Each structure stands twice: as C-alpha cells, then as structure tokens.
XYZ file of C-alpha atoms in Angstrom:
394
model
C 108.035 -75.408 92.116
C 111.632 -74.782 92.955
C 114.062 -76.987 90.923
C 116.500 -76.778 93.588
C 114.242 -77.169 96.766
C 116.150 -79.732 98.919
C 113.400 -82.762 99.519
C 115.846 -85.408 101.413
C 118.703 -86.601 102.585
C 119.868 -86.373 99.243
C 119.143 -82.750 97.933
C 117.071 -81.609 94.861
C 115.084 -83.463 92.109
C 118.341 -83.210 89.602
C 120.258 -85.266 92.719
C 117.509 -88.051 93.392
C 116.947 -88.540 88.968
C 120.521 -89.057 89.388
C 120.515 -91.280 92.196
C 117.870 -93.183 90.807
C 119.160 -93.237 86.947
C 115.727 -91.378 85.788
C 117.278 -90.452 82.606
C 114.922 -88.569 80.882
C 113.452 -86.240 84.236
C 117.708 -85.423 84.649
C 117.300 -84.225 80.862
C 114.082 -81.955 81.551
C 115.913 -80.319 84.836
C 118.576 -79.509 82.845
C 116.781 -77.468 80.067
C 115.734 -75.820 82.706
C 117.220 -72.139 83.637
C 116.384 -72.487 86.633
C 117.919 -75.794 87.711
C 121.429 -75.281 89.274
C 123.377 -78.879 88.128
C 126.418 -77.599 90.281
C 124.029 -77.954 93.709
C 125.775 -79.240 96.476
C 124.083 -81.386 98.801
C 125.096 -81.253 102.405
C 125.681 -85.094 102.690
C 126.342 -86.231 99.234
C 127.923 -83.458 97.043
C 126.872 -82.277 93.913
C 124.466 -84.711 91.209
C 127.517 -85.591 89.610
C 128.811 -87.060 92.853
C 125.685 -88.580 93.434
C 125.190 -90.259 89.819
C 128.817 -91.465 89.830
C 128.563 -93.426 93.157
C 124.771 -94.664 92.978
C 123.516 -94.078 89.630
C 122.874 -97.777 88.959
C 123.126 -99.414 85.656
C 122.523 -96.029 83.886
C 124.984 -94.557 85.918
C 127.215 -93.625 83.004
C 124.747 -92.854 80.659
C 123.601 -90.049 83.772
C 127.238 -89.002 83.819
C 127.541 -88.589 80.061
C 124.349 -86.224 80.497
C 125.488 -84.017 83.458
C 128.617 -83.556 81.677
C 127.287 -82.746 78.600
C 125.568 -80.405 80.338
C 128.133 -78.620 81.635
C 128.308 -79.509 85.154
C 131.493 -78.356 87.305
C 134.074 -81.648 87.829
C 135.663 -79.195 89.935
C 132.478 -78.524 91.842
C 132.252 -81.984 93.163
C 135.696 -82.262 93.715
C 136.090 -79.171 96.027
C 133.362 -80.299 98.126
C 135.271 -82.731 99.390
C 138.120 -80.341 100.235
C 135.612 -78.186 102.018
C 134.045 -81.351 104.220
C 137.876 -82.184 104.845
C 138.004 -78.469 105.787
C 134.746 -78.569 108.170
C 136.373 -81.943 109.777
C 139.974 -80.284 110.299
C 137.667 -76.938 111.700
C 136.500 -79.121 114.713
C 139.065 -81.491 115.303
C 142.728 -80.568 113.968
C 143.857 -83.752 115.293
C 142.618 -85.860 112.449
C 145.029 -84.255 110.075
C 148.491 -86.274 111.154
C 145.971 -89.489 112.344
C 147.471 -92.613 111.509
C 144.912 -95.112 110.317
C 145.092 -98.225 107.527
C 147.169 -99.069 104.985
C 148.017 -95.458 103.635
C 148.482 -94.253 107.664
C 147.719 -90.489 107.200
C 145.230 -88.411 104.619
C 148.101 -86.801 103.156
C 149.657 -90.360 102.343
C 146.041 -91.368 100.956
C 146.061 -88.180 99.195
C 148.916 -89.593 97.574
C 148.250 -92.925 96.581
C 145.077 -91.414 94.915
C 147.072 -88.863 92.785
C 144.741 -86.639 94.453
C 146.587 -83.278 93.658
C 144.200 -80.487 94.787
C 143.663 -82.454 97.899
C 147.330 -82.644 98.362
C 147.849 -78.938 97.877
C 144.989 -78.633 100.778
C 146.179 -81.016 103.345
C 149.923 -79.031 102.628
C 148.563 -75.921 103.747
C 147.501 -77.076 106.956
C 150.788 -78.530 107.440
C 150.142 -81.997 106.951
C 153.179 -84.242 107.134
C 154.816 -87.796 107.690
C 157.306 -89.495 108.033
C 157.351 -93.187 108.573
C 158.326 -96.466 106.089
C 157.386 -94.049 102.774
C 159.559 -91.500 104.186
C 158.575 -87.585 103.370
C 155.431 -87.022 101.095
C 158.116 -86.517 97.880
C 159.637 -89.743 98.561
C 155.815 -91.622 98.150
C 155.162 -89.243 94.723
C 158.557 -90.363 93.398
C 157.600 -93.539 94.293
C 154.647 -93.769 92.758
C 155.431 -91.275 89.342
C 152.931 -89.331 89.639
C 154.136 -85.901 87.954
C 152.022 -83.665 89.177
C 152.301 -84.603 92.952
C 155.703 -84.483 92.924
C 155.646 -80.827 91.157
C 153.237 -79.978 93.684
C 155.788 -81.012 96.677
C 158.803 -79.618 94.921
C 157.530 -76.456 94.575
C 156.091 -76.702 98.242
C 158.004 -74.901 101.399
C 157.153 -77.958 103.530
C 159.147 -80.565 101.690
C 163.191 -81.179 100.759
C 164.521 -83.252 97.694
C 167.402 -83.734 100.474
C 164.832 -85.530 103.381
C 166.201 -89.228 103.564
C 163.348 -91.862 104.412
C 164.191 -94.622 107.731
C 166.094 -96.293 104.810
C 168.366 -93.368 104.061
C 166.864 -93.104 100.253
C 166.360 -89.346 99.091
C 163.418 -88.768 97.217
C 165.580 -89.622 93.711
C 166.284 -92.661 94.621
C 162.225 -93.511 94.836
C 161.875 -92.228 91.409
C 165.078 -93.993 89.842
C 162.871 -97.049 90.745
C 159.452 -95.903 90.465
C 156.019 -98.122 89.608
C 155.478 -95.531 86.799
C 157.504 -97.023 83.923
C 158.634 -93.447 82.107
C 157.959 -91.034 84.956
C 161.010 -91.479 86.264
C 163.548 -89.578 83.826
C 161.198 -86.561 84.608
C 160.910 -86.928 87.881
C 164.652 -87.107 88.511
C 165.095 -84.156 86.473
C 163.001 -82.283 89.373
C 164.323 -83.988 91.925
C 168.310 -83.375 91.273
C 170.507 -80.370 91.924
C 173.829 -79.292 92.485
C 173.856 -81.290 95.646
C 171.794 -83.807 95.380
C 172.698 -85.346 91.890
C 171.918 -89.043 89.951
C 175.538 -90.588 92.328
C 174.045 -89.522 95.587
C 174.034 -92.735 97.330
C 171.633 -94.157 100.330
C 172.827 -93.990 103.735
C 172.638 -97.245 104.644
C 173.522 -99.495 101.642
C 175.161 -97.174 99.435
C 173.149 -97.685 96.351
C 172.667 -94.459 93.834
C 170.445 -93.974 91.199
C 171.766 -96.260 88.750
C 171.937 -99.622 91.196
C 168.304 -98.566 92.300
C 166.891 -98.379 88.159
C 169.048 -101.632 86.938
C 167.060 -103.166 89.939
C 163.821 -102.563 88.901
C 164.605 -102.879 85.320
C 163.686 -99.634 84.159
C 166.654 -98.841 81.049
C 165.454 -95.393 81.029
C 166.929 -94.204 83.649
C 170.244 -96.911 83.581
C 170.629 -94.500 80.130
C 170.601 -91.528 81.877
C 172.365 -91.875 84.593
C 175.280 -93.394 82.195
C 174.896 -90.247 80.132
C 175.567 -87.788 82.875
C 178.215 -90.386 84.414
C 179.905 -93.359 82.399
C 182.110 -94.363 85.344
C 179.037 -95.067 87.844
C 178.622 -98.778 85.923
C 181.153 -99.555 88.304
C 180.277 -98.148 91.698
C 179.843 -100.623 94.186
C 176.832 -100.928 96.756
C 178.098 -101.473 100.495
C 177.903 -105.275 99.837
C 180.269 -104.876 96.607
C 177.443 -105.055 94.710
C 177.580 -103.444 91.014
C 174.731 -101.982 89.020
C 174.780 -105.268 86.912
C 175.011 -107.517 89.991
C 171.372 -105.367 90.674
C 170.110 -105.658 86.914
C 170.516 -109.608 87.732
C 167.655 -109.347 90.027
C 165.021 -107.744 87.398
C 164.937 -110.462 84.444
C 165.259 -107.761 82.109
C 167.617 -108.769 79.529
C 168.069 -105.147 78.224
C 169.262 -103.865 80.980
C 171.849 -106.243 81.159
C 172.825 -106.368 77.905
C 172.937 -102.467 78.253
C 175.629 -102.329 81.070
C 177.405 -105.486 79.572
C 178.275 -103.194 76.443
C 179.101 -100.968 78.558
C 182.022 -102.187 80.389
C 181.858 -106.480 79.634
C 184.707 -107.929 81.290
C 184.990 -105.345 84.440
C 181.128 -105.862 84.898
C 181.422 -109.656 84.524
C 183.767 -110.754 86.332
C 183.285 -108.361 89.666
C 182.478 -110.064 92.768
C 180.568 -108.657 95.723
C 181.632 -109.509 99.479
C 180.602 -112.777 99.626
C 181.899 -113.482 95.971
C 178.815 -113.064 94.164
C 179.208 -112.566 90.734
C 176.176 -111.491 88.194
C 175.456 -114.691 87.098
C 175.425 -115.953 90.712
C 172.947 -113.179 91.274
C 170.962 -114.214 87.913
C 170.866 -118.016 88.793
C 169.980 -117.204 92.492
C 166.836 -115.194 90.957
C 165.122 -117.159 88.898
C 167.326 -118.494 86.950
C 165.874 -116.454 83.613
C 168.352 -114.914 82.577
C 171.026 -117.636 82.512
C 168.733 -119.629 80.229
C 169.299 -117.512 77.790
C 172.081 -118.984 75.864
C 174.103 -116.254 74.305
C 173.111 -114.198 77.471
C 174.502 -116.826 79.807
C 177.846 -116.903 77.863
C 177.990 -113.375 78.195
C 177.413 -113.568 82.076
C 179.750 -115.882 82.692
C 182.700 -114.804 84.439
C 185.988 -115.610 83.402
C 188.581 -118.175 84.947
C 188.117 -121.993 85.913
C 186.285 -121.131 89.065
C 182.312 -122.314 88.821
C 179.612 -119.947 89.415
C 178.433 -119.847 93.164
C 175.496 -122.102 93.805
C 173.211 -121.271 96.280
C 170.452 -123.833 97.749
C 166.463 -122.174 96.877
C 166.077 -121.261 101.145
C 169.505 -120.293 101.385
C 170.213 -116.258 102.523
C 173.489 -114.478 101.785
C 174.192 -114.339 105.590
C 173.465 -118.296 105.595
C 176.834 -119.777 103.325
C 178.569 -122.040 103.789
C 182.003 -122.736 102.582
C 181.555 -126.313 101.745
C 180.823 -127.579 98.150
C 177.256 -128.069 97.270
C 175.891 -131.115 95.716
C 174.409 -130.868 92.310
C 170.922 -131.563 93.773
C 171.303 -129.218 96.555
C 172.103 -126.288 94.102
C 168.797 -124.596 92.533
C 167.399 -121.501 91.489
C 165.308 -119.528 94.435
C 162.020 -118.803 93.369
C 159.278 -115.880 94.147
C 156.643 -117.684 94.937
C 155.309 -115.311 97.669
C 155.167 -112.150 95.071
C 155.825 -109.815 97.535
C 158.664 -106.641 96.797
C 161.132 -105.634 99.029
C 160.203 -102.499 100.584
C 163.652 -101.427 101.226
C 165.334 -101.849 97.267
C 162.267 -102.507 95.537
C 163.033 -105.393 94.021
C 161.007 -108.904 93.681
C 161.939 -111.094 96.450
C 163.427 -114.129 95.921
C 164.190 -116.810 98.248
C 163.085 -116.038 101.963
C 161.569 -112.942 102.902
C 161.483 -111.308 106.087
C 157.711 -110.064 106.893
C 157.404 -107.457 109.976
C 154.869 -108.653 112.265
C 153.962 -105.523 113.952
C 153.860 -103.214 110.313
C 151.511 -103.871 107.897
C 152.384 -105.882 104.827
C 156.606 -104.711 104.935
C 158.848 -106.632 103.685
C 162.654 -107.118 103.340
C 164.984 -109.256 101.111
C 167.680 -111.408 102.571
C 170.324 -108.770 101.622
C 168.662 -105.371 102.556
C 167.727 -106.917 106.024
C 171.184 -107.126 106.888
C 170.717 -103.874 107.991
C 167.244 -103.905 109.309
C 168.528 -102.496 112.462
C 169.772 -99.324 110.999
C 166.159 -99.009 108.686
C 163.357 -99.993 110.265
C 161.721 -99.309 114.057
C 163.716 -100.310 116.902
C 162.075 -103.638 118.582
C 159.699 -104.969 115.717
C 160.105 -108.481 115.498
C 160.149 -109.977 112.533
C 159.488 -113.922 110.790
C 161.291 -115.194 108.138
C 159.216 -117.194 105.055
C 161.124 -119.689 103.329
C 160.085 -120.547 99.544
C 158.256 -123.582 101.205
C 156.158 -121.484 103.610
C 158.033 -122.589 106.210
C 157.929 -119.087 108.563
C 160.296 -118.451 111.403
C 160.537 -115.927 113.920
C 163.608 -113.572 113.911
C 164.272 -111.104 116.307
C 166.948 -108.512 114.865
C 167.461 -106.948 118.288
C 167.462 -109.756 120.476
C-alpha cells in the first residue's frame, strides 16, 4: 500500500497518526523510504501542521518525532503562503481588506513577526495606512528586527512616511514594546535626513522625549551620545525629556537626565507651569516617594509644586489654590496606553467610540483634531469610571 495515498479530509496515514497522536505507527511511516513526511494536504498542510494544531496530549511528543525526522518547518510554513496565494488568485480584493483588531493581513503579518509572509503580502503590494501608520512604523513599534529589515530594504516603504500622528517610523522604535530592539532599530531607521532630533509633526517630540517616556535608558543614552544639547528640547507643550521620563516611574532614567543637566532640567516649566515633579506627582506619585529622588526633583524657589486634583486634565486648571484634600496623585487604574505617546495613562482617558480599543491621554488629545479621523466622537473616563461623551469637532 501507498504510504502517501490520501484517505480523508486529512491526507495520508503519517497526517491522521499525527492527528490522532499514534506515536508509534508515525515512527514506522517514517522508517519508511517511501513515506514523504513533507506531504501537503490540501486542507490541512503538511503532518507537522497537522500534529501541532490537533495532536492531542502527545502532540509534542509527535512534534519532537517529525522533527527529528527531518521534516521541512519551511514546508508547512510555505503552504500557507501558497493558500494566501490561491485566495489573492481569485479575489485580489482580500489583500488591502480591513477586518479585526490587526485591520489588514499585512498588519496581522506583523503582529505575528511573520517575516516570509510579510515579504509575500509586499510583493503583491500590500499596504496601509491607518492609526499604526506605514507597515515600518508597526515593526518599529513592535521591535521586531527582522520585519523592520525586511521593510527597510523594501521599495514599497519610507523611513520618512509620518503616521496620522506625524511620528516617523524612529520615533515608534525610540519607544518600542521590545526592551533592547530599539538602539538597533534606530540605527536602520536614521539617515542624513531623518536623524535621532527629527521631531513629530504635531507635538514636536523627537527621539529622546519619546524613549524617556517609555522608560527605555537605552536609547535616552544614545540619543545623548550623538546630541548632549537635546536634554533640553522642548515638546510643543514646553515639555522636556525629563518632564516625559516623569511619566514612566523609572528612576534611572531620571536620574540619568538629572546628571545630565540638574538645575536646567529641574526647574523648567512647560506651558501651563508644569514642572517634573508636577509631572511625577500627577503620575503616580512613585517617584516623588523616593526621598533623595524627590529632593532632587524639586525645583528651586519658594513656589510649591503644582497640585493637580486625580480627574483633573491639563486643559481643566484652574488658577485658584487647591485644598490639601483636593490635591492627589492620578492613578491608572484603567491600564490602558496612550496610543498617540505611548505612555501609561493616568488620570482620564479619552476612548474613541467608533475605533477599536484607541486611546489618548489628556495632553496628546489636545490635538486629536490634527491626529485622528475627522468626526469620531469620543468619551472621556475619569479614574472613577465616570465616562463622558466629548465631541472634538462639535
């Protein structure tokens, strides 16, 4: 009898032993000659395919066998390139369809790290451009090197393209989920023209404010290398890179830019007379527990720190005095990140109601109408759960 001779839905004995987690009949196929392990079925791939989505408890030991075994990863894996292929073949349409949470397959691509599949949809000229911006500004986001090698090197994308936020693709990887992948990524990212100052279009942040935002000191170091004045540069609010590392609890970023310019840093005050501490105290509150890091926060002069009530937004102050009871520390109780800056939300947030799960902080949606679709509505959440509509453009 045929080893290979399809007898279901499934495909050949080697893909059912695998389906079903028959151990020892997957080891007696294999000795065989004759047995092809790479076999692709026409509705469920290859055995390896098969034992890795329905091989049951012994579903690793299976995998562990076909492996050993010598089956083709890559096998399995380009079968799903070529049903993507056979799907594209009849209907071309599906390749820009916006669907879900990742809207298109190149964005799902993405968020999988799915390179050859990336490389694939690429080809056919697969794009977007919606809240992640261009494919490179997703990859930076996410720090996957690979990807965003892939897309550099690609025809179809620009390390210049600028997101509905105005962020390049740098400025995604200055802040980047994958702690460490951004130094590399940056390196790929800048040139001649676009370099680690390039600011946003909207709120004038570079590199540096982006990283001391999010915490990540590997970046914050080399940004400083390549430009020692930038711990200075101001946002569009008057916002300095420390006034950002307030917002991330991490102590060595602060520390970091404090030795790097103390008293300039300190004592700077954005628009609205924020100073770092304000900013520190207004997020949490963690870092001016710290004794020694409080003292070293504190601005100089016999003017108090600004106190701002838990609910209350930038846009929202008052110029009276505050009571002592009224002042407190905002807190981030919902858990949700800004999608604009990247940074934990504290205080309200403002939730679109027509995008799914986009959010803004109270300072990046001053400027919602410049960086986010004309005519979505939006509802503010307070730290009590209170929500209220908002409509930017009414």
């Amino acid at each position: 009898m045929d080893p290979n001779q399809k007898l279901g839905e499934y495909g050949s004995m080697l893909h059912y032993a695998a389906l079903w987690g028959w151990l020892e009949l997957a080891k007696l196929l294999c000795e065989s000659d004759k047995t092809d392990v790479n076999l692709v079925g026409q509705t469920h791939g290859t055995p390896l395919q098969v034992a890795v989505i329905g091989g049951g408890k012994d579903g690793p030991k299976m995998v562990e066998l076909l492996l050993s075994r010598g089956v083709a990863v890559a096998a399995a894996v380009a079968e799903y390139i070529t049903m993507a292929n056979m799907i594209l073949d009849h209907d071309n349409t599906t390749l820009n369809m916006h669907a879900g949470h990742h809207t298109t397959p190149l964005q799902f691509a993405i968020h999988a790290r799915w390179k050859s599949m990336v490389e694939f949809l690429l080809e056919r000229h697969s794009m977007f451009k919606d809240n992640d911006g261009t494919p490179l500004h997703l990859a930076a986001h996410l720090g996957d090197r690979k990807v965003v090698r892939c897309l550099v090197r690609s025809k179809y994308v620009s390390p210049g393209a600028r997101d509905m936020c105005g962020r390049l693709p740098l400025h995604l990887a200055a802040c980047s989920r994958c702690l460490g992948a951004g130094v590399h990524n940056l390196r790929m990212l800048t040139n001649d023209e676009f370099t680690l100052v390039s600011t946003d279009e909207h709120q004038r942040q570079h590199a540096l404010h982006f990283a001391a935002g999010c915490g990540h000191l590997d970046v914050v170091k080399l940004v400083l290398q390549k430009h020692p004045d930038a711990v200075r540069d101001c946002d569009v609010d008057g916002w300095t890179p420390l006034h950002w590392a307030c917002r991330s609890h991490s102590s060595k970023v602060v520390e970091f830019l404090l030795d790097r310019d103390d008293s300039t840093c300190r004592n700077a005050r954005s628009l609205r007379g924020w100073t770092p501490f304000d900013v520190a105290r207004y997020h949490g509150g963690r870092l001016t527990s710290d004794g020694s890091l409080r003292n070293r926060l504190r601005p100089n002069g016999p003017r108090p720190p600004f106190q701002s009530p838990a609910d209350l937004a930038a846009d929202e102050e008052t110029a009276r005095p505050l009571k002592p009871e009224e002042a407190a520390s905002s807190s981030s109780g919902l858990g949700v990140i800004c999608d604009a800056c990247k940074c934990v939300i504290y205080g309200p947030a403002y939730e679109c109601t027509r995008c799914i799960d986009f959010h803004m902080c109270f300072k990046c949606f001053r400027r919602v109408v410049k960086m986010h679709y004309r005519g979505h509505s939006f509802r503010k959440i307070t730290c009590s759960g209170e929500i209220l509509e908002t409509d930017p453009w009414g």
